[in-house]
Each structure stands twice: as structure tokens, then as C-alpha cells.
Amino acid sequence: MTATHTYDVTVEWTGNLGSGTDSYRSFSRNHEVSAVGKAGIAASSDPAFRGDPARWNPEELLVASVAQCHMLWYLHLCAVGGVTVTDYQDHAHGVMTMDDSGGGGRITEVVLRPEVTVADASMVEKARSLHGDVPALCFIARSVNFPITHLPVIRVQGD
């Protein structure tokens, strides 16, 4: 039997400014992303598309999903591979390229820049190489059609 997992979220538009979508400029792109038992995420569209810059947009959330999935699988591989990670931070970067028609676009690349601190200098090379094993396991990376580049920096705790 094939195992499946399901993920249910609710996206609720909160941007009716009184006249709904009467015109392109008459409504806010604001919305809430929620799931049962979880705090909501205040979201909007990219500010370039009339969104609220103080709210998360779908493109940012996709880049965050790629970075989160990579981190979680990486930490798993380190834990089972004898690498003790004491700190991890990623400054992920995504690029959306617009179509020539001007009406659409797509994410064309994500660059992950994880900064990893390990407990001992003897773990540095293995810690670096394990980043290369993640793409075959990460559910999100395996689901997208754009390249994901990894530029890890490995540090030793106390250095």
C-alpha cells in the first residue's frame, strides 16, 4: 500500500475594500493563510503586483518552503550521520522571471545559503557533503521544476 500524506490549508481573501473586485485597483490583495490549530499567516501579493509589503507573498512562501525542507532533511542526515549541528541559518534567495507577455512569470531559481555551525572541526567535510544528499530526499525540491543551488558555509563552534 502506498503511503500518502495530506495537507489542508485555508486561504481567505480579506481585501474587499467595499466594492469587491469592481476594478483592478478597487481591492486589496490581502489574505490570510491558516490551518486548523495553527496561527494564521498574514499574506498578500508581491508589492510589485499591488500587494502589502508588510505581509508574506506566495513567492516568499515558496522560497521559504524550499529552505525549510532542505534544512529539515539536512539536520536529519547530520543526526544519523554523526555530525552535531549546533546552529543553522539560511539566507535563501529566489528569482521570479516574468514572461515576455507581461502577464505571468515563474520562479526560475532558488539559491540556498545555509550557514551551519558544527561541534567539532572533524565534522566539517561531512557536514559540507551532506548538503549534496538532500535534493534526492527533500519533498519540496523534488516537486519543483527550477534549479536549487546550495552554497553552504560550515563553521566550527567556538571559532
Coordinates of C-alpha atoms in Angstrom, one line a residue:
M1 CA 0.0 0.0 0.0
T2 CA 1.3 3.5 -0.9
A3 CA 1.6 5.9 1.9
T4 CA 0.1 9.3 1.4
H5 CA 0.0 12.5 3.5
T6 CA -2.4 15.3 3.1
Y7 CA -2.1 19.0 3.9
D8 CA -5.2 21.1 4.3
V9 CA -5.0 24.9 4.4
T10 CA -7.4 27.7 4.1
V11 CA -6.8 30.9 2.1
E12 CA -9.3 33.6 2.9
W13 CA -9.3 36.9 1.0
T14 CA -9.6 39.8 3.4
G15 CA -9.1 42.6 0.8
N16 CA -12.6 43.7 0.0
L17 CA -12.4 47.5 0.4
G18 CA -16.1 48.0 -0.1
S19 CA -16.7 47.4 -3.8
G20 CA -15.1 44.0 -4.2
T21 CA -13.2 43.5 -7.5
D22 CA -15.1 46.2 -9.3
S23 CA -11.8 47.3 -10.9
Y24 CA -8.2 46.2 -10.8
R25 CA -7.4 48.9 -8.3
S26 CA -10.5 48.7 -6.1
F27 CA -9.4 45.8 -3.9
S28 CA -6.6 44.8 -1.7
R29 CA -4.6 41.7 -2.3
N30 CA -4.5 40.9 1.4
H31 CA -5.5 37.4 2.6
E32 CA -4.9 35.0 5.5
V33 CA -3.4 31.6 5.2
S34 CA -4.5 29.2 8.0
A35 CA -4.8 25.6 9.1
V36 CA -6.6 24.1 11.9
G37 CA -4.8 24.5 15.2
K38 CA -2.2 26.9 13.8
A39 CA -1.6 30.6 13.9
G40 CA -2.6 32.4 10.7
I41 CA -0.1 33.9 8.2
A42 CA -0.9 37.4 7.0
A43 CA -0.3 37.3 3.3
S44 CA -0.7 39.5 0.2
S45 CA 0.7 39.6 -3.3
D46 CA 4.2 40.9 -4.1
P47 CA 4.3 44.7 -3.8
A48 CA 5.1 44.8 -7.5
F49 CA 1.6 43.5 -8.0
R50 CA -0.2 45.9 -5.7
G51 CA 0.5 43.8 -2.6
D52 CA 1.2 44.8 1.0
P53 CA 4.9 44.8 1.6
A54 CA 4.3 44.0 5.4
R55 CA 2.7 40.7 4.5
W56 CA 4.1 37.4 3.2
N57 CA 3.6 36.8 -0.5
P58 CA 3.3 33.4 -2.3
E59 CA 6.7 33.7 -3.9
E60 CA 8.4 34.3 -0.5
L61 CA 6.5 31.3 1.0
L62 CA 7.7 29.1 -1.8
V63 CA 11.3 30.1 -1.3
A64 CA 10.8 29.6 2.5
S65 CA 9.4 26.1 1.8
V66 CA 12.4 25.1 -0.2
A67 CA 14.7 26.4 2.5
Q68 CA 12.8 24.7 5.3
C69 CA 12.6 21.4 3.6
H70 CA 16.4 21.5 2.9
M71 CA 17.2 22.4 6.5
L72 CA 15.0 19.7 8.0
W73 CA 16.4 16.9 5.8
Y74 CA 19.9 18.2 6.3
L75 CA 19.5 18.2 10.1
H76 CA 18.2 14.6 9.8
L77 CA 21.1 13.5 7.7
C78 CA 23.5 15.1 10.2
A79 CA 21.9 13.5 13.2
V80 CA 22.0 10.0 11.7
G81 CA 25.5 10.6 10.1
G82 CA 27.3 11.6 13.3
V83 CA 27.5 15.4 12.6
T84 CA 26.5 17.5 15.5
V85 CA 25.0 20.8 14.3
T86 CA 24.7 23.5 16.9
D87 CA 23.4 26.3 14.8
Y88 CA 21.8 26.7 11.3
Q89 CA 20.6 29.7 9.5
D90 CA 19.8 30.1 5.8
H91 CA 19.6 33.3 3.7
A92 CA 17.7 31.8 0.8
H93 CA 17.2 33.8 -2.4
G94 CA 14.6 33.2 -5.1
V95 CA 14.2 34.7 -8.6
M96 CA 11.0 35.1 -10.5
T97 CA 11.4 35.7 -14.2
M98 CA 8.5 37.4 -15.9
D99 CA 7.2 36.2 -19.3
D100 CA 7.6 38.4 -22.3
S101 CA 3.9 38.8 -22.5
G102 CA 4.0 40.6 -19.2
G103 CA 1.1 38.6 -17.8
G104 CA 2.8 35.9 -15.9
G105 CA 6.1 34.5 -14.7
R106 CA 7.7 31.7 -12.8
I107 CA 10.3 31.0 -10.2
T108 CA 13.4 30.3 -12.2
E109 CA 15.9 29.5 -9.4
V110 CA 16.4 29.4 -5.7
V111 CA 19.8 29.7 -4.0
L112 CA 20.2 28.4 -0.5
R113 CA 23.0 29.9 1.6
P114 CA 23.0 27.8 4.8
E115 CA 25.4 28.9 7.5
V116 CA 26.0 25.8 9.6
T117 CA 27.9 25.5 12.9
V118 CA 29.2 22.1 13.9
A119 CA 30.5 21.0 17.3
D120 CA 34.0 19.8 16.1
A121 CA 36.4 20.5 13.2
S122 CA 36.5 16.8 12.3
M123 CA 32.8 17.1 11.2
V124 CA 33.3 20.0 8.7
E125 CA 33.8 18.0 5.5
K126 CA 31.0 15.6 6.1
A127 CA 28.7 18.5 7.1
R128 CA 29.5 20.1 3.8
S129 CA 29.0 17.0 1.7
L130 CA 25.6 16.1 3.3
H131 CA 24.1 19.2 1.6
G132 CA 24.5 17.3 -1.6
D133 CA 22.4 14.4 -0.4
V134 CA 19.4 16.5 0.5
P135 CA 17.9 17.2 -3.0
A136 CA 17.2 13.4 -3.5
L137 CA 15.1 13.4 -0.3
C138 CA 13.5 16.8 0.1
F139 CA 9.9 16.6 -0.8
I140 CA 9.7 20.3 -2.0
A141 CA 12.9 20.1 -4.0
R142 CA 11.7 17.0 -5.8
S143 CA 8.4 18.8 -6.6
V144 CA 9.6 21.9 -8.3
N145 CA 10.9 22.4 -11.8
F146 CA 13.6 25.1 -11.2
P147 CA 17.2 24.6 -10.1
I148 CA 18.1 24.8 -6.4
T149 CA 21.7 25.7 -5.7
H150 CA 23.4 25.2 -2.3
L151 CA 26.2 27.5 -1.2
P152 CA 26.9 26.3 2.4
V153 CA 29.3 27.8 4.8
I154 CA 30.4 25.5 7.6
R155 CA 31.8 26.8 10.8
V156 CA 33.1 25.2 14.0
Q157 CA 31.6 26.1 17.3
G158 CA 33.8 28.4 19.2
D159 CA 35.9 29.5 16.2

